[in-house]
Coordinates of C-alpha atoms in Angstrom, one line a residue:
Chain A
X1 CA 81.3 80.7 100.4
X2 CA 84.0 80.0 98.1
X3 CA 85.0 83.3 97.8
X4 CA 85.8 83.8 101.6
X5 CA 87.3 80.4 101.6
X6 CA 89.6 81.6 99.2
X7 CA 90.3 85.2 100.5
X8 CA 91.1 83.7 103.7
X9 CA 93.1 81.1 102.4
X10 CA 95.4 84.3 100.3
X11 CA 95.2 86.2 103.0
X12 CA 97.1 83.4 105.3
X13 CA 99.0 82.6 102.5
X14 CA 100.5 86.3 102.4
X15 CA 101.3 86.6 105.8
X16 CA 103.2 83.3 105.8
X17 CA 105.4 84.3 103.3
X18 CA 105.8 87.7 104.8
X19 CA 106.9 86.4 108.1
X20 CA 109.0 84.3 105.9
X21 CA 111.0 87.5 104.0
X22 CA 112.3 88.3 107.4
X23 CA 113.3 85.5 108.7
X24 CA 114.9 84.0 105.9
X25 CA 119.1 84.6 106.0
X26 CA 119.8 84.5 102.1
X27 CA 117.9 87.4 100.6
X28 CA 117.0 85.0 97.2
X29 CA 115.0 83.1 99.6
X30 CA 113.2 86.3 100.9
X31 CA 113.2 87.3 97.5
X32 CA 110.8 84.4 96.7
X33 CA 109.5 84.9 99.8
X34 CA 108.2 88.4 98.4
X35 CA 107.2 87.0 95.3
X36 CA 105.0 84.7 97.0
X37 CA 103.2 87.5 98.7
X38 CA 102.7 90.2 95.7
X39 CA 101.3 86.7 94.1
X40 CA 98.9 85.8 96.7
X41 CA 97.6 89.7 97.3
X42 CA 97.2 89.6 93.3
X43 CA 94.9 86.4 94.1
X44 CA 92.8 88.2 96.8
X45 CA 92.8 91.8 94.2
X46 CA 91.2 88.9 91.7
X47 CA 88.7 87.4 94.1
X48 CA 87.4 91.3 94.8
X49 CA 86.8 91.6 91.2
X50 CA 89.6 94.0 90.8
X51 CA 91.6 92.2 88.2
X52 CA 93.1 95.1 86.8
X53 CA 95.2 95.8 89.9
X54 CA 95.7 92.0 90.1
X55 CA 97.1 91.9 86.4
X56 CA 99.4 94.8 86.7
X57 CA 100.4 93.6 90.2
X58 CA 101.8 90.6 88.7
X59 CA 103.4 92.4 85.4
X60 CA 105.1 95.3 87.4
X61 CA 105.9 94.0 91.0
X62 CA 106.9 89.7 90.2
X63 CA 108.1 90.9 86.8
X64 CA 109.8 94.1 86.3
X65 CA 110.6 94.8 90.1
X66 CA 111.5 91.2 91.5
X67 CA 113.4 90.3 88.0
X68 CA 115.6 93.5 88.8
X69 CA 115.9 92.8 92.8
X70 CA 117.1 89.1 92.0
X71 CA 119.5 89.8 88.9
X72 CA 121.1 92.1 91.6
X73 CA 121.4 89.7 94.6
X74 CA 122.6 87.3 91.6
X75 CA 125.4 90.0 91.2
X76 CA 127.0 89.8 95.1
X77 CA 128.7 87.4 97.1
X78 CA 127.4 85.7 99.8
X79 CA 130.4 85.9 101.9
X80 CA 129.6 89.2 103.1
X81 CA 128.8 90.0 107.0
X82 CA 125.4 91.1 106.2
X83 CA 124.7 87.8 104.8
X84 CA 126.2 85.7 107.8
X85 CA 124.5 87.3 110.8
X86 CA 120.9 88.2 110.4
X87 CA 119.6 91.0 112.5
X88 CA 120.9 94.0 113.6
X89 CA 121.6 96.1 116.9
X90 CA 117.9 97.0 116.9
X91 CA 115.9 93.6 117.1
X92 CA 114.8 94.6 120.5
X93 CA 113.5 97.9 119.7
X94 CA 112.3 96.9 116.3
X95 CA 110.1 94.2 118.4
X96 CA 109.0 97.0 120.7
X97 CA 108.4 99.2 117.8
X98 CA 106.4 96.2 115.8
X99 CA 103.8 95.2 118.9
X100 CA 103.4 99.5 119.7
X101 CA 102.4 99.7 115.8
X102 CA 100.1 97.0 115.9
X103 CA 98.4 98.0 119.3
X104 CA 97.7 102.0 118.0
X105 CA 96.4 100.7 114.5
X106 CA 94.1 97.7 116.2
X107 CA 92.6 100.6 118.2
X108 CA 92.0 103.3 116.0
X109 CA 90.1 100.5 113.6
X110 CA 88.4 99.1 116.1
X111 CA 86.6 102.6 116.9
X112 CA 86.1 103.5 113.6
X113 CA 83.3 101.0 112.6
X114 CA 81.5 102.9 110.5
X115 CA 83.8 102.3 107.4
X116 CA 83.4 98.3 107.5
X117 CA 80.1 98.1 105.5
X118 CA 79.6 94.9 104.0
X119 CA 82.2 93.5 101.1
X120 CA 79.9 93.6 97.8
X121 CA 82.3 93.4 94.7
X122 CA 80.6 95.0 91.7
X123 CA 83.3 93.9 88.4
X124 CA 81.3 96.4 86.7
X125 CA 83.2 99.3 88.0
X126 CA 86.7 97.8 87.9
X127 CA 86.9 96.9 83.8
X128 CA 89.9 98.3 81.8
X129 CA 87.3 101.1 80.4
X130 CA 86.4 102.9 83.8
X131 CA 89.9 102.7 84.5
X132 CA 91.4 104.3 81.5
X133 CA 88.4 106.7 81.3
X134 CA 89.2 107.7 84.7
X135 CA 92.7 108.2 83.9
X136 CA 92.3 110.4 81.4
X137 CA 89.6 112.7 82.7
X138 CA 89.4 113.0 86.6
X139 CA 93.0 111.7 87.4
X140 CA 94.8 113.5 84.3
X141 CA 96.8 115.7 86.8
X142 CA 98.4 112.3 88.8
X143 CA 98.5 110.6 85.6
X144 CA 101.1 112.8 84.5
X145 CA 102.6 113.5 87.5
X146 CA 103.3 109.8 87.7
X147 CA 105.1 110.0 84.8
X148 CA 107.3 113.2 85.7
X149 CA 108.4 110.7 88.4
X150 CA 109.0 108.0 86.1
X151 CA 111.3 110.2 84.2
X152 CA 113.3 111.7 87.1
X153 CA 113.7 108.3 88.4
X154 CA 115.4 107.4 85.2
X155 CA 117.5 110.7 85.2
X156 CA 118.4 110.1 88.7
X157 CA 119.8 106.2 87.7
X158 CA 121.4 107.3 84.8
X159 CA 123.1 109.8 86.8
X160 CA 124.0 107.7 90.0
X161 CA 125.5 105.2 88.0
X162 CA 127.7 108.2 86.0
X163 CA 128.6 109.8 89.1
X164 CA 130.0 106.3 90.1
X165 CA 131.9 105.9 87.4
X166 CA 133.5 109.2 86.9
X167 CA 134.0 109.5 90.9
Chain B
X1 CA 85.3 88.7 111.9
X2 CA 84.1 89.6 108.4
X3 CA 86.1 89.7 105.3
X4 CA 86.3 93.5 105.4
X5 CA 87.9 93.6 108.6
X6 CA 90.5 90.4 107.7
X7 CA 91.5 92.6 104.6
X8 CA 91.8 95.9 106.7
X9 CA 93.7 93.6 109.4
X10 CA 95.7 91.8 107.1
X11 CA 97.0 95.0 105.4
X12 CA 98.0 96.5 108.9
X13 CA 100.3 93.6 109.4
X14 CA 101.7 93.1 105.7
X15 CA 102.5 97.2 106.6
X16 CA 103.8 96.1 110.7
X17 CA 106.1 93.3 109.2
X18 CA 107.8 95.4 106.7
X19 CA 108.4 97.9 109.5
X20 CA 109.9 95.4 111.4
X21 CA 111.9 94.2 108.2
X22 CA 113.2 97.7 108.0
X23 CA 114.2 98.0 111.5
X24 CA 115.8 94.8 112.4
X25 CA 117.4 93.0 109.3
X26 CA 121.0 94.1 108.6
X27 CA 121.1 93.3 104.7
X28 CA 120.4 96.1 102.9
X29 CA 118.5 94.0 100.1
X30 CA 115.9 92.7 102.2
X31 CA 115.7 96.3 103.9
X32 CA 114.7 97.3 100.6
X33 CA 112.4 94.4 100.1
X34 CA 111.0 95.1 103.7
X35 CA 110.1 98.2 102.0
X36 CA 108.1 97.0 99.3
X37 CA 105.9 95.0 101.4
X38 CA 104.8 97.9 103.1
X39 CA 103.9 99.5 100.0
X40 CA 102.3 96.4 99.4
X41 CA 100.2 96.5 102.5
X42 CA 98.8 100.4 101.5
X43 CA 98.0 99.2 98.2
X44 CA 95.8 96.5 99.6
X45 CA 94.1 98.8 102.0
X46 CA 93.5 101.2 99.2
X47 CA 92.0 98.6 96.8
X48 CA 89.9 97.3 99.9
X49 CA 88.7 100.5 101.2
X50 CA 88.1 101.2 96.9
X51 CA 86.0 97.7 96.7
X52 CA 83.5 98.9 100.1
X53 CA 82.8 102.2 98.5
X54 CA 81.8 101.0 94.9
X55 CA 84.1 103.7 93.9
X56 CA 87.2 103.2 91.6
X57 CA 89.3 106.4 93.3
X58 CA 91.1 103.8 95.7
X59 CA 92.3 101.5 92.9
X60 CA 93.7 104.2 90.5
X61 CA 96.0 105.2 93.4
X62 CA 97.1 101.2 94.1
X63 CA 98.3 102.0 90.5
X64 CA 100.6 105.4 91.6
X65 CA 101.6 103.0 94.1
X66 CA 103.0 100.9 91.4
X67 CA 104.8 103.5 89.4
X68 CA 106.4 104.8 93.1
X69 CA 107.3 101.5 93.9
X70 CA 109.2 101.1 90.3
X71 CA 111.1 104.4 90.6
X72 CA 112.2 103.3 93.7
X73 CA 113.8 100.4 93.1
X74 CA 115.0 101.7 89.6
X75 CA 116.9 104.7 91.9
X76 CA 117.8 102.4 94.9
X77 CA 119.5 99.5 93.0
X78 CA 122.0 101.4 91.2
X79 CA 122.5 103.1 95.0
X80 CA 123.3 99.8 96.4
X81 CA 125.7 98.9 93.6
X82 CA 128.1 101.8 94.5
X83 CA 127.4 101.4 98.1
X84 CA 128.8 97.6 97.2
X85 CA 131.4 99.3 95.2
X86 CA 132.7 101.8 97.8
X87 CA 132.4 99.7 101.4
X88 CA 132.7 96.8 99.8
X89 CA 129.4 95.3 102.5
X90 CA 125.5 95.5 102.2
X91 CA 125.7 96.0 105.9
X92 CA 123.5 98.4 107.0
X93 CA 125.9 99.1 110.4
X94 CA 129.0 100.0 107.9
X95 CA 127.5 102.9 106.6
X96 CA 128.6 105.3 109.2
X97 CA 130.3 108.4 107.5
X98 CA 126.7 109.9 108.2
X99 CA 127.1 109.7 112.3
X100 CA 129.2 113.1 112.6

C-alpha cells in the first residue's frame, strides 16, 4: 500500500520536474530541475528493491555528472541569445514529433500485454554480491568493454581540449 | 492501471520529454541535459522490465547506461567549451558551417 503510494508519488514527482527542465529559461534552474528527477527515479529504483542502481544513480548521475554540467553553466554568461529566447525554429514540429512518439509507443504497449506480469520485488537478487558476481562471470565481455569506452572518452577529452588550444 | 504499466508509462514519457527537449530548446546545455533524461527514461525501463522477470540482466545494463552517460558528458563538455570559444553563443541555430 505504501509502496504504490510512494512509487506513484516518485513517479509524479519525476515527471514534474521533467516538464520543468524544459521549460525553465536559465539552464541552472533546469539543471536542478534534472537533479530533481535522477533523485526521484533513484527513490522509485529503491522502492523496487534495486538499491544498487539507486546508490550509483545518485553517486554517478547528481554527483559526478550534474557537479560537472553546473561548474560549466557556472563558467558562461547569461547574456547570450540562447539564454534570452527559449525555443527554437522547431517548437511546432518538435510538438508534432512529441504527441506522434507518444501515440506509436502507447500502442505498441498496449498490444503487448503479455510482459506486464505482476510487480514482485525480490531484494534477494539485487544485493551487491549477485551484482559483482555477475559482473565478473556472465557480463565480463561488457564489463570491459565499458571500460575501453571509459578510456577513449578520456583520450577523446584530453584531445579536444589540445586541439583547442593548439588550433 | 498497475504499477508495472505506470513505470513502463512513465519511462515512455521521461524518454518523449527529453525528445522534445532536444528538438525544441535552443541552449545547447539543456539540449545536452534533454539528453540525459532520455537515457534516464531507458534506464528505468530496463531496471523495470529487470524487476518483473526476477532476473538481474536488465539492471547490469542500467549500469552501462551509467558509464555511457559519463563518457558522454566527459566528451561533450569540453566540445561546448570550444564551441563557446569559437562562436562565441551556445545557440544551437549559430552552428551553421555544417549547412553546405
Amino acid at each position: 500500500m505504501f509502496e504504490t503510494f510512494f512509487l506513484w508519488f516518485f513517479g509524479l514527482l519525476a515527471m514534474l520536474f521533467a516538464i520543468g527542465l524544459i521549460m525553465q529559461k536559465h539552464p541552472m534552474r533546469a539543471a536542478l530541475s534534472l537533479i530533481g528527477v535522477m533523485i526521484s527515479l533513484a527513490a522509485i529504483y529503491g522502492i523496487l528493491q534495486v538499491h544498487v542502481v539507486a546508490v550509483f544513480q545518485v553517486l554517478v548521475y547528481v554527483g559526478a555528472v550534474m557537479v560537472f554540467m553546473i561548474y560549466v553553466i557556472m563558467m558562461l554568461d547569461d547574456k547570450d541569445m540562447a539564454f534570452i529566447q527559449k525555443y527554437s525554429k522547431l517548437l511546432v514540429p518538435g510538438v508534432v514529433v512529441f504527441f506522434v512518439f507518444l501515440v506509436a509507443m502507447i500502442g505498441a504497449l498496449s498490444r503487448a500485454s503479455v510482459i506486464f506480469k505482476p510487480l514482485e520485488s525480490n531484494s534477494k537478487i539485487f544485493t551487491f554480491e549477485v551484482f559483482s558476481e555477475k559482473f565478473i562471470t556472465h557480463y565480463l565481455f561488457h564489463f570491459e568493454l565499458a571500460s575501453l569506452l571509459l578510456l577513449v572518452g578520456v583520450i577523446a577529452a584530453v584531445t579536444v581540449i589540445k586541439g583547442g588550444r593548439h588550433g | 492501471m498497475d504499477n508495472v504499466q505506470f513505470l513502463v508509462g512513465l519511462s515512455v514519457l521521461l524518454f518523449a520529454t527529453g525528445l522534445l527537449g532536444v528538438i525544441i530548446r535552443r541552449n545547447l546545455l539543456i539540449v545536452l541535459m534533454s539528453v540525459e533524461l532520455m537515457l534516464n527514461g531507458v534506464s528505468l525501463s530496463l531496471v523495470t522490465f529487470s524487476v518483473i522477470h526476477g532476473s538481474i540482466d536488465g539492471a547490469v545494463f542500467a549500469f552501462v547506461i551509467f558509464v555511457v552517460a559519463a563518457c558522454e558528458m566527459g566528451v561533450a563538455i569540453p566540445t561546448i567549451l570550444l564551441l563557446m570559444k569559437y562562436k562565441d553563443s551556445l545557440d544551437v541555430s549559430s552552428y551553421t558551417e555544417l549547412k553546405g
